Amino acid sequence: MRKILLLSDTHGYIDEAICRHAAEADEIWHAGDIGSVTVYDTLAKIKPIRAVYGNIDGREIKTICTENEIFNCEKKKIWITHIGGYPPNYTPQLKRTLQEIKPDIFICGHSHILKVIFDKNLNLLHINPGAAGKHGLHSVRTIIRFTIDGSDIKNMDVIQLGKRGEIT
């Protein structure tokens, strides 16, 4: 059983609330636009982290993160990338790659729009955790936590961290 904290689009911002939730997880997964090595290093000191770089991330982040993370967690195949669209609006190339890789869970960020959708056509759970940072068009900062227990995904919670412009 693995407790996961999933976040994206921190854009160089991290606060005590994110750190507190990270400490309660077994692993941290970041779906890109980390924004600074400080954010990555802070999270990595709390728990093991899997992270991909996003379109705003520079060379420093790209030296420690890849564009895609494809791995197994418990009995689930996971694919994390930053720009991925959402069901059924994938690009033709991405849809072909999803059909080849066949992940059980497909995670992306980028849009700053929280979405959890089961894609029945590709038989996968699509998750976008929204945005945890303070830059962008989102109004509420969000992260997601859930548990993977064997082949089950359980206890999925959306955590609202406050309004984008609030000082914490």
CSV table of N, CA and C in Angstrom, one decimal:
chain,number,residue,atom,x,y,z
A,1,MET,N,0.9,-1.2,0.0
A,1,MET,CA,0.0,0.0,0.0
A,1,MET,C,0.9,1.2,0.0
A,2,ARG,N,0.6,2.2,-0.9
A,2,ARG,CA,1.4,3.4,-1.0
A,2,ARG,C,0.4,4.6,-1.0
A,3,LYS,N,0.7,5.5,-0.1
A,3,LYS,CA,0.0,6.8,0.0
A,3,LYS,C,0.7,7.8,-0.8
A,4,ILE,N,0.0,8.4,-1.8
A,4,ILE,CA,0.5,9.3,-2.8
A,4,ILE,C,0.0,10.7,-2.6
A,5,LEU,N,0.9,11.7,-2.6
A,5,LEU,CA,0.5,13.1,-2.7
A,5,LEU,C,0.9,13.5,-4.2
A,6,LEU,N,-0.1,14.0,-4.9
A,6,LEU,CA,0.0,14.4,-6.3
A,6,LEU,C,-0.2,15.9,-6.4
A,7,LEU,N,0.8,16.6,-7.0
A,7,LEU,CA,0.7,18.0,-7.2
A,7,LEU,C,1.3,18.4,-8.6
A,8,SER,N,1.0,19.6,-9.0
A,8,SER,CA,1.5,20.1,-10.2
A,8,SER,C,1.5,21.6,-10.2
A,9,ASP,N,2.2,22.2,-11.1
A,9,ASP,CA,2.2,23.7,-11.3
A,9,ASP,C,2.4,24.5,-10.1
A,10,THR,N,3.5,24.2,-9.4
A,10,THR,CA,3.9,24.9,-8.2
A,10,THR,C,4.5,26.3,-8.6
A,11,HIS,N,5.1,26.3,-9.8
A,11,HIS,CA,5.7,27.5,-10.4
A,11,HIS,C,6.7,28.2,-9.4
A,12,GLY,N,7.5,27.4,-8.7
A,12,GLY,CA,8.4,28.0,-7.7
A,12,GLY,C,7.9,28.3,-6.3
A,13,TYR,N,6.7,27.9,-6.1
A,13,TYR,CA,6.0,28.2,-4.8
A,13,TYR,C,5.8,27.0,-4.0
A,14,ILE,N,6.2,27.0,-2.7
A,14,ILE,CA,5.9,25.9,-1.8
A,14,ILE,C,5.6,26.6,-0.4
A,15,ASP,N,4.7,26.0,0.3
A,15,ASP,CA,4.4,26.5,1.6
A,15,ASP,C,4.3,25.4,2.6
A,16,GLU,N,4.0,25.8,3.9
A,16,GLU,CA,3.9,24.8,5.0
A,16,GLU,C,2.7,23.8,4.7
A,17,ALA,N,1.7,24.2,4.1
A,17,ALA,CA,0.5,23.3,3.9
A,17,ALA,C,0.9,22.2,2.9
A,18,ILE,N,1.6,22.5,1.9
A,18,ILE,CA,2.1,21.5,0.9
A,18,ILE,C,3.0,20.5,1.7
A,19,CYS,N,4.0,21.1,2.4
A,19,CYS,CA,4.9,20.3,3.2
A,19,CYS,C,4.3,19.4,4.2
A,20,ARG,N,3.3,19.9,4.9
A,20,ARG,CA,2.5,19.1,5.9
A,20,ARG,C,1.9,17.9,5.2
A,21,HIS,N,1.2,18.1,4.1
A,21,HIS,CA,0.5,17.0,3.4
A,21,HIS,C,1.6,16.0,2.8
A,22,ALA,N,2.7,16.6,2.3
A,22,ALA,CA,3.7,15.7,1.8
A,22,ALA,C,4.3,14.8,2.8
A,23,ALA,N,4.4,15.3,4.1
A,23,ALA,CA,4.9,14.4,5.2
A,23,ALA,C,4.0,13.3,5.5
A,24,GLU,N,2.7,13.4,5.2
A,24,GLU,CA,1.8,12.3,5.4
A,24,GLU,C,1.7,11.2,4.4
A,25,ALA,N,2.4,11.5,3.2
A,25,ALA,CA,2.4,10.5,2.1
A,25,ALA,C,3.6,9.6,2.2
A,26,ASP,N,3.6,8.5,1.4
A,26,ASP,CA,4.7,7.7,1.2
A,26,ASP,C,5.6,8.2,0.1
A,27,GLU,N,4.9,8.7,-0.9
A,27,GLU,CA,5.6,9.2,-2.1
A,27,GLU,C,5.0,10.5,-2.6
A,28,ILE,N,5.7,11.4,-3.2
A,28,ILE,CA,5.2,12.6,-3.8
A,28,ILE,C,5.4,12.5,-5.3
A,29,TRP,N,4.4,12.8,-6.0
A,29,TRP,CA,4.4,12.8,-7.5
A,29,TRP,C,4.1,14.3,-7.9
A,30,HIS,N,5.0,14.8,-8.8
A,30,HIS,CA,4.8,16.2,-9.3
A,30,HIS,C,4.7,16.2,-10.8
A,31,ALA,N,3.6,16.7,-11.3
A,31,ALA,CA,3.4,16.7,-12.8
A,31,ALA,C,3.8,17.9,-13.5
A,32,GLY,N,4.9,18.5,-13.1
A,32,GLY,CA,5.6,19.5,-13.9
A,32,GLY,C,5.2,20.9,-13.6
A,33,ASP,N,6.0,21.8,-14.2
A,33,ASP,CA,6.1,23.2,-13.9
A,33,ASP,C,6.4,23.4,-12.4
A,34,ILE,N,7.5,22.8,-12.0
A,34,ILE,CA,8.0,22.8,-10.7
A,34,ILE,C,8.5,24.3,-10.4
A,35,GLY,N,9.2,24.9,-11.3
A,35,GLY,CA,9.5,26.3,-11.2
A,35,GLY,C,10.9,26.6,-10.5
A,36,SER,N,11.3,25.8,-9.6
A,36,SER,CA,12.6,26.0,-9.0
A,36,SER,C,13.2,24.7,-8.4
A,37,VAL,N,14.5,24.6,-8.3
A,37,VAL,CA,15.1,23.5,-7.7
A,37,VAL,C,14.8,23.5,-6.2
A,38,THR,N,14.6,24.7,-5.6
A,38,THR,CA,14.2,24.8,-4.2
A,38,THR,C,13.0,24.0,-3.9
A,39,VAL,N,12.0,24.1,-4.7
A,39,VAL,CA,10.7,23.4,-4.5
A,39,VAL,C,11.0,21.9,-4.6
A,40,TYR,N,11.7,21.4,-5.6
A,40,TYR,CA,12.1,20.0,-5.8
A,40,TYR,C,12.8,19.5,-4.5
A,41,ASP,N,13.9,20.2,-4.2
A,41,ASP,CA,14.7,19.8,-3.0
A,41,ASP,C,14.0,19.8,-1.7
A,42,THR,N,13.1,20.8,-1.5
A,42,THR,CA,12.3,20.8,-0.3
A,42,THR,C,11.4,19.5,-0.2
A,43,LEU,N,10.7,19.2,-1.3
A,43,LEU,CA,9.9,18.0,-1.3
A,43,LEU,C,10.7,16.7,-1.2
A,44,ALA,N,11.8,16.7,-1.9
A,44,ALA,CA,12.7,15.5,-1.8
A,44,ALA,C,13.2,15.2,-0.4
A,45,LYS,N,13.4,16.3,0.4
A,45,LYS,CA,13.8,16.1,1.8
A,45,LYS,C,12.7,15.5,2.7
A,46,ILE,N,11.5,15.7,2.2
A,46,ILE,CA,10.4,15.2,3.0
A,46,ILE,C,10.1,13.7,2.7
A,47,LYS,N,9.9,13.4,1.4
A,47,LYS,CA,9.6,12.0,1.0
A,47,LYS,C,10.2,11.8,-0.4
A,48,PRO,N,10.3,10.5,-0.8
A,48,PRO,CA,10.7,10.2,-2.2
A,48,PRO,C,9.8,10.9,-3.2
A,49,ILE,N,10.4,11.5,-4.2
A,49,ILE,CA,9.6,12.2,-5.2
A,49,ILE,C,9.9,11.7,-6.6
A,50,ARG,N,8.8,11.6,-7.4
A,50,ARG,CA,8.9,11.4,-8.8
A,50,ARG,C,8.3,12.7,-9.4
A,51,ALA,N,9.1,13.2,-10.4
A,51,ALA,CA,8.7,14.5,-10.9
A,51,ALA,C,9.1,14.6,-12.4
A,52,VAL,N,8.3,15.3,-13.2
A,52,VAL,CA,8.6,15.6,-14.6
A,52,VAL,C,8.7,17.1,-14.7
A,53,TYR,N,9.4,17.5,-15.7
A,53,TYR,CA,9.6,18.9,-16.0
A,53,TYR,C,8.4,19.4,-16.8
A,54,GLY,N,8.1,20.7,-16.7
A,54,GLY,CA,7.0,21.3,-17.5
A,54,GLY,C,7.6,22.3,-18.4
A,55,ASN,N,6.7,23.0,-19.1
A,55,ASN,CA,7.1,24.0,-20.1
A,55,ASN,C,7.7,25.2,-19.5
A,56,ILE,N,7.6,25.5,-18.3
A,56,ILE,CA,8.2,26.7,-17.7
A,56,ILE,C,9.6,26.3,-17.0
A,57,ASP,N,9.8,25.0,-16.9
A,57,ASP,CA,11.0,24.6,-16.2
A,57,ASP,C,12.3,24.8,-17.0
A,58,GLY,N,13.3,25.3,-16.4
A,58,GLY,CA,14.6,25.5,-17.1
A,58,GLY,C,15.5,24.4,-17.0
A,59,ARG,N,16.8,24.7,-17.3
A,59,ARG,CA,17.8,23.6,-17.4
A,59,ARG,C,18.1,22.9,-16.1
A,60,GLU,N,18.0,23.7,-15.0
A,60,GLU,CA,18.3,23.1,-13.7
A,60,GLU,C,17.3,21.9,-13.4
A,61,ILE,N,16.0,22.2,-13.6
A,61,ILE,CA,15.0,21.2,-13.4
A,61,ILE,C,15.1,20.1,-14.4
A,62,LYS,N,15.4,20.4,-15.6
A,62,LYS,CA,15.5,19.4,-16.7
A,62,LYS,C,16.7,18.5,-16.4
A,63,THR,N,17.7,18.9,-15.6
A,63,THR,CA,18.8,18.0,-15.3
A,63,THR,C,18.5,16.9,-14.3
A,64,ILE,N,17.4,17.2,-13.5
A,64,ILE,CA,17.0,16.2,-12.4
A,64,ILE,C,15.7,15.5,-12.7
A,65,CYS,N,14.9,16.1,-13.7
A,65,CYS,CA,13.6,15.5,-14.0
A,65,CYS,C,13.6,15.1,-15.5
A,66,THR,N,12.7,14.2,-15.9
A,66,THR,CA,12.5,13.8,-17.3
A,66,THR,C,11.2,14.4,-17.7
A,67,GLU,N,11.0,14.3,-19.0
A,67,GLU,CA,9.7,14.7,-19.6
A,67,GLU,C,8.5,13.8,-19.2
A,68,ASN,N,8.9,12.5,-19.1
A,68,ASN,CA,7.9,11.5,-18.8
A,68,ASN,C,8.4,10.6,-17.7
A,69,GLU,N,7.6,10.1,-16.8
A,69,GLU,CA,7.9,9.1,-15.8
A,69,GLU,C,6.9,8.0,-16.1
A,70,ILE,N,7.4,6.8,-16.4
A,70,ILE,CA,6.5,5.6,-16.6
A,70,ILE,C,7.0,4.6,-15.6
A,71,PHE,N,6.2,4.1,-14.7
A,71,PHE,CA,6.6,3.2,-13.7
A,71,PHE,C,5.5,2.4,-13.1
A,72,ASN,N,5.7,1.4,-12.3
A,72,ASN,CA,4.7,0.7,-11.6
A,72,ASN,C,4.7,1.1,-10.2
A,73,CYS,N,3.5,1.2,-9.6
A,73,CYS,CA,3.3,1.4,-8.2
A,73,CYS,C,2.2,0.4,-7.8
A,74,GLU,N,2.7,-0.5,-6.9
A,74,GLU,CA,1.8,-1.6,-6.5
A,74,GLU,C,1.5,-2.4,-7.8
A,75,LYS,N,0.3,-2.6,-8.1
A,75,LYS,CA,-0.1,-3.3,-9.3
A,75,LYS,C,-0.7,-2.4,-10.4
A,76,LYS,N,-0.3,-1.1,-10.4
A,76,LYS,CA,-0.8,-0.1,-11.3
A,76,LYS,C,0.4,0.4,-12.1
A,77,LYS,N,0.2,0.6,-13.4
A,77,LYS,CA,1.1,1.2,-14.3
A,77,LYS,C,0.8,2.7,-14.4
A,78,ILE,N,1.8,3.5,-14.1
A,78,ILE,CA,1.6,5.0,-14.0
A,78,ILE,C,2.4,5.7,-15.1
A,79,TRP,N,1.8,6.7,-15.7
A,79,TRP,CA,2.5,7.6,-16.7
A,79,TRP,C,2.2,9.0,-16.2
A,80,ILE,N,3.3,9.7,-15.9
A,80,ILE,CA,3.2,11.1,-15.5
A,80,ILE,C,3.9,11.9,-16.6
A,81,THR,N,3.2,13.0,-17.1
A,81,THR,CA,3.8,13.9,-18.0
A,81,THR,C,3.2,15.3,-17.7
A,82,HIS,N,3.7,16.3,-18.3
A,82,HIS,CA,3.2,17.6,-18.0
A,82,HIS,C,2.0,18.0,-18.8
A,83,ILE,N,2.2,18.0,-20.1
A,83,ILE,CA,1.1,18.4,-21.1
A,83,ILE,C,0.5,17.1,-21.7
A,84,GLY,N,-0.8,16.9,-21.3
A,84,GLY,CA,-1.4,15.6,-21.8
A,84,GLY,C,-2.8,15.7,-22.3
A,85,GLY,N,-3.4,16.9,-22.1
A,85,GLY,CA,-4.8,17.0,-22.5
A,85,GLY,C,-5.7,16.2,-21.6
A,86,TYR,N,-6.9,15.8,-22.0
A,86,TYR,CA,-7.8,15.0,-21.2
A,86,TYR,C,-8.8,14.3,-22.1
A,87,PRO,N,-9.4,13.2,-21.5
A,87,PRO,CA,-10.3,12.4,-22.3
A,87,PRO,C,-11.5,13.3,-22.8
A,88,PRO,N,-11.9,13.1,-24.0
A,88,PRO,CA,-11.3,12.4,-25.2
A,88,PRO,C,-10.4,13.3,-26.0
A,89,ASN,N,-10.0,14.4,-25.5
A,89,ASN,CA,-9.3,15.5,-26.3
A,89,ASN,C,-7.8,15.3,-26.2
A,90,TYR,N,-7.3,14.1,-26.5
A,90,TYR,CA,-5.8,13.9,-26.6
A,90,TYR,C,-5.4,14.2,-28.1
A,91,THR,N,-4.2,14.6,-28.3
A,91,THR,CA,-3.7,14.7,-29.6
A,91,THR,C,-3.6,13.3,-30.2
A,92,PRO,N,-3.7,13.2,-31.5
A,92,PRO,CA,-3.6,11.8,-32.1
A,92,PRO,C,-2.3,11.1,-31.7
A,93,GLN,N,-1.2,11.8,-31.7
A,93,GLN,CA,0.1,11.1,-31.2
A,93,GLN,C,0.0,10.7,-29.8
A,94,LEU,N,-0.5,11.5,-28.9
A,94,LEU,CA,-0.6,11.1,-27.5
A,94,LEU,C,-1.5,9.9,-27.4
A,95,LYS,N,-2.7,9.9,-28.1
A,95,LYS,CA,-3.6,8.8,-28.0
A,95,LYS,C,-2.9,7.5,-28.4
A,96,ARG,N,-2.1,7.6,-29.5
A,96,ARG,CA,-1.4,6.4,-30.0
A,96,ARG,C,-0.5,5.9,-28.9
A,97,THR,N,0.3,6.8,-28.3
A,97,THR,CA,1.2,6.5,-27.2
A,97,THR,C,0.5,5.9,-26.0
A,98,LEU,N,-0.6,6.4,-25.6
A,98,LEU,CA,-1.4,5.9,-24.5
A,98,LEU,C,-1.8,4.4,-24.9
A,99,GLN,N,-2.2,4.2,-26.1
A,99,GLN,CA,-2.6,2.9,-26.5
A,99,GLN,C,-1.5,1.9,-26.5
A,100,GLU,N,-0.3,2.4,-26.8
A,100,GLU,CA,0.9,1.5,-26.7
A,100,GLU,C,1.4,1.2,-25.3
A,101,ILE,N,1.5,2.3,-24.5
A,101,ILE,CA,1.9,2.2,-23.1
A,101,ILE,C,0.9,1.5,-22.2
A,102,LYS,N,-0.3,1.8,-22.4
A,102,LYS,CA,-1.5,1.2,-21.6
A,102,LYS,C,-1.3,1.5,-20.1
A,103,PRO,N,-1.2,2.7,-19.7
A,103,PRO,CA,-1.1,3.0,-18.3
A,103,PRO,C,-2.5,2.7,-17.6
A,104,ASP,N,-2.5,2.4,-16.4
A,104,ASP,CA,-3.7,2.3,-15.6
A,104,ASP,C,-4.1,3.7,-15.1
A,105,ILE,N,-3.1,4.5,-14.9
A,105,ILE,CA,-3.3,5.9,-14.4
A,105,ILE,C,-2.4,6.8,-15.3
A,106,PHE,N,-3.0,7.8,-15.9
A,106,PHE,CA,-2.4,8.8,-16.7
A,106,PHE,C,-2.5,10.2,-16.0
A,107,ILE,N,-1.3,10.8,-15.6
A,107,ILE,CA,-1.3,12.0,-14.8
A,107,ILE,C,-0.7,13.1,-15.6
A,108,CYS,N,-1.3,14.3,-15.6
A,108,CYS,CA,-0.7,15.4,-16.3
A,108,CYS,C,-1.1,16.7,-15.5
A,109,GLY,N,-0.4,17.8,-15.8
A,109,GLY,CA,-0.7,19.1,-15.2
A,109,GLY,C,-1.0,20.0,-16.3
A,110,HIS,N,-0.4,21.2,-16.3
A,110,HIS,CA,-0.3,22.2,-17.3
A,110,HIS,C,-1.6,23.1,-17.3
A,111,SER,N,-2.8,22.5,-17.3
A,111,SER,CA,-4.0,23.3,-17.6
A,111,SER,C,-4.4,24.1,-16.3
A,112,HIS,N,-3.9,23.7,-15.1
A,112,HIS,CA,-4.3,24.3,-13.9
A,112,HIS,C,-5.8,24.0,-13.5
A,113,ILE,N,-6.3,23.0,-14.3
A,113,ILE,CA,-7.7,22.6,-14.1
A,113,ILE,C,-7.8,21.2,-13.5
A,114,LEU,N,-8.3,21.1,-12.3
A,114,LEU,CA,-8.4,19.9,-11.6
A,114,LEU,C,-9.4,19.0,-12.3
A,115,LYS,N,-8.9,17.8,-12.6
A,115,LYS,CA,-9.8,16.8,-13.3
A,115,LYS,C,-9.5,15.4,-12.9
A,116,VAL,N,-10.5,14.6,-12.6
A,116,VAL,CA,-10.3,13.2,-12.3
A,116,VAL,C,-11.4,12.5,-13.2
A,117,ILE,N,-10.9,11.8,-14.2
A,117,ILE,CA,-11.9,11.3,-15.2
A,117,ILE,C,-11.5,9.8,-15.6
A,118,PHE,N,-12.4,8.9,-15.5
A,118,PHE,CA,-12.1,7.6,-16.0
A,118,PHE,C,-12.3,7.6,-17.5
A,119,ASP,N,-11.3,7.3,-18.3
A,119,ASP,CA,-11.4,7.2,-19.7
A,119,ASP,C,-11.8,5.8,-20.1
A,120,LYS,N,-13.0,5.5,-20.4
A,120,LYS,CA,-13.5,4.2,-20.6
A,120,LYS,C,-13.0,3.6,-22.0
A,121,ASN,N,-12.7,4.6,-22.9
A,121,ASN,CA,-12.2,4.1,-24.2
A,121,ASN,C,-10.8,3.6,-24.1
A,122,LEU,N,-9.9,4.1,-23.3
A,122,LEU,CA,-8.6,3.7,-23.1
A,122,LEU,C,-8.4,2.9,-21.8
A,123,ASN,N,-9.4,2.8,-21.0
A,123,ASN,CA,-9.4,2.0,-19.8
A,123,ASN,C,-8.3,2.5,-18.8
A,124,LEU,N,-8.4,3.8,-18.6
A,124,LEU,CA,-7.4,4.4,-17.7
A,124,LEU,C,-8.0,5.5,-16.8
A,125,LEU,N,-7.4,5.8,-15.7
A,125,LEU,CA,-7.9,6.9,-14.9
A,125,LEU,C,-7.0,8.1,-15.2
A,126,HIS,N,-7.6,9.2,-15.6
A,126,HIS,CA,-6.9,10.4,-16.0
A,126,HIS,C,-7.0,11.3,-14.7
A,127,ILE,N,-5.8,11.8,-14.3
A,127,ILE,CA,-5.8,12.7,-13.1
A,127,ILE,C,-5.0,14.0,-13.5
A,128,ASN,N,-5.6,15.1,-13.2
A,128,ASN,CA,-4.8,16.4,-13.3
A,128,ASN,C,-5.1,17.0,-11.9
A,129,PRO,N,-4.1,17.3,-11.1
A,129,PRO,CA,-4.3,17.8,-9.7
A,129,PRO,C,-4.6,19.3,-9.6
A,130,GLY,N,-4.7,19.9,-10.8
A,130,GLY,CA,-4.9,21.4,-10.7
A,130,GLY,C,-3.5,22.0,-10.5
A,131,ALA,N,-3.5,23.1,-9.8
A,131,ALA,CA,-2.3,23.9,-9.6
A,131,ALA,C,-2.1,24.2,-8.1
A,132,ALA,N,-0.9,23.9,-7.6
A,132,ALA,CA,-0.6,24.1,-6.2
A,132,ALA,C,0.1,25.5,-6.0
A,133,GLY,N,0.5,26.1,-7.0
A,133,GLY,CA,1.2,27.4,-6.9
A,133,GLY,C,0.3,28.6,-7.0
A,134,LYS,N,0.9,29.8,-7.0
A,134,LYS,CA,0.2,31.0,-7.0
A,134,LYS,C,0.2,31.7,-8.3
A,135,HIS,N,0.8,31.2,-9.4
A,135,HIS,CA,0.8,31.8,-10.7
A,135,HIS,C,-0.1,31.0,-11.6
A,136,GLY,N,-1.0,31.8,-12.4
A,136,GLY,CA,-1.9,31.1,-13.3
A,136,GLY,C,-3.3,31.6,-13.2
A,137,LEU,N,-4.2,31.0,-14.0
A,137,LEU,CA,-5.6,31.4,-14.0
A,137,LEU,C,-6.5,30.7,-13.0
A,138,HIS,N,-6.0,29.7,-12.3
A,138,HIS,CA,-6.8,29.0,-11.4
A,138,HIS,C,-7.2,30.0,-10.2
A,139,SER,N,-8.3,29.7,-9.6
A,139,SER,CA,-8.7,30.5,-8.4
A,139,SER,C,-8.4,29.9,-7.1
A,140,VAL,N,-8.4,28.6,-7.1
A,140,VAL,CA,-8.1,27.8,-5.8
A,140,VAL,C,-6.9,26.9,-6.1
A,141,ARG,N,-6.0,26.9,-5.2
A,141,ARG,CA,-4.8,26.0,-5.2
A,141,ARG,C,-5.2,24.6,-4.7
A,142,THR,N,-4.9,23.6,-5.5
A,142,THR,CA,-5.3,22.2,-5.2
A,142,THR,C,-4.2,21.2,-5.3
A,143,ILE,N,-4.3,20.2,-4.5
A,143,ILE,CA,-3.4,19.0,-4.7
A,143,ILE,C,-4.4,17.8,-4.4
A,144,ILE,N,-3.9,16.6,-4.8
A,144,ILE,CA,-4.7,15.4,-4.6
A,144,ILE,C,-3.9,14.4,-3.8
A,145,ARG,N,-4.6,13.7,-2.9
A,145,ARG,CA,-3.9,12.5,-2.2
A,145,ARG,C,-4.8,11.3,-2.4
A,146,PHE,N,-4.1,10.2,-2.5
A,146,PHE,CA,-4.8,8.9,-2.7
A,146,PHE,C,-3.9,7.8,-2.3
A,147,THR,N,-4.5,6.6,-2.2
A,147,THR,CA,-3.8,5.4,-1.9
A,147,THR,C,-3.9,4.4,-3.0
A,148,ILE,N,-2.8,3.7,-3.3
A,148,ILE,CA,-2.8,2.6,-4.2
A,148,ILE,C,-2.5,1.4,-3.4
A,149,ASP,N,-3.4,0.5,-3.4
A,149,ASP,CA,-3.3,-0.8,-2.6
A,149,ASP,C,-3.5,-1.9,-3.5
A,150,GLY,N,-2.4,-2.5,-4.0
A,150,GLY,CA,-2.5,-3.6,-5.0
A,150,GLY,C,-3.0,-3.0,-6.3
A,151,SER,N,-4.1,-3.5,-6.7
A,151,SER,CA,-4.7,-3.0,-7.9
A,151,SER,C,-5.9,-2.0,-7.7
A,152,ASP,N,-6.0,-1.6,-6.4
A,152,ASP,CA,-7.1,-0.7,-6.0
A,152,ASP,C,-6.6,0.8,-5.8
A,153,ILE,N,-7.3,1.7,-6.2
A,153,ILE,CA,-7.1,3.1,-5.9
A,153,ILE,C,-8.1,3.5,-4.9
A,154,LYS,N,-7.7,4.0,-3.8
A,154,LYS,CA,-8.6,4.3,-2.7
A,154,LYS,C,-8.4,5.7,-2.1
A,155,ASN,N,-9.4,6.1,-1.3
A,155,ASN,CA,-9.2,7.3,-0.5
A,155,ASN,C,-8.8,8.5,-1.2
A,156,MET,N,-9.3,8.7,-2.4
A,156,MET,CA,-8.9,9.9,-3.2
A,156,MET,C,-9.5,11.2,-2.6
A,157,ASP,N,-8.7,12.1,-2.3
A,157,ASP,CA,-9.2,13.4,-1.7
A,157,ASP,C,-8.6,14.6,-2.5
A,158,VAL,N,-9.4,15.5,-2.8
A,158,VAL,CA,-8.9,16.8,-3.3
A,158,VAL,C,-8.7,17.7,-2.1
A,159,ILE,N,-7.5,18.3,-2.0
A,159,ILE,CA,-7.2,19.2,-0.9
A,159,ILE,C,-7.1,20.6,-1.5
A,160,GLN,N,-7.9,21.5,-1.0
A,160,GLN,CA,-7.9,22.9,-1.4
A,160,GLN,C,-6.9,23.6,-0.4
A,161,LEU,N,-6.0,24.3,-1.0
A,161,LEU,CA,-4.9,25.0,-0.2
A,161,LEU,C,-5.2,26.4,0.0
A,162,GLY,N,-6.3,26.9,-0.5
A,162,GLY,CA,-6.7,28.3,-0.4
A,162,GLY,C,-6.7,29.0,-1.7
A,163,LYS,N,-7.2,30.2,-1.7
A,163,LYS,CA,-7.3,31.0,-3.0
A,163,LYS,C,-5.9,31.3,-3.5
A,164,ARG,N,-5.8,31.4,-4.8
A,164,ARG,CA,-4.5,31.6,-5.4
A,164,ARG,C,-3.7,32.8,-4.8
A,165,GLY,N,-4.4,33.9,-4.6
A,165,GLY,CA,-3.8,35.1,-4.1
A,165,GLY,C,-3.6,35.3,-2.6
A,166,GLU,N,-4.1,34.3,-1.8
A,166,GLU,CA,-4.0,34.4,-0.4
A,166,GLU,C,-2.6,34.3,0.1
A,167,ILE,N,-2.2,35.0,1.1
A,167,ILE,CA,-0.9,34.8,1.7
A,167,ILE,C,-1.0,33.8,2.8
A,168,THR,N,-0.1,32.8,2.8
A,168,THR,CA,-0.2,31.7,3.8
A,168,THR,C,1.1,31.8,4.6
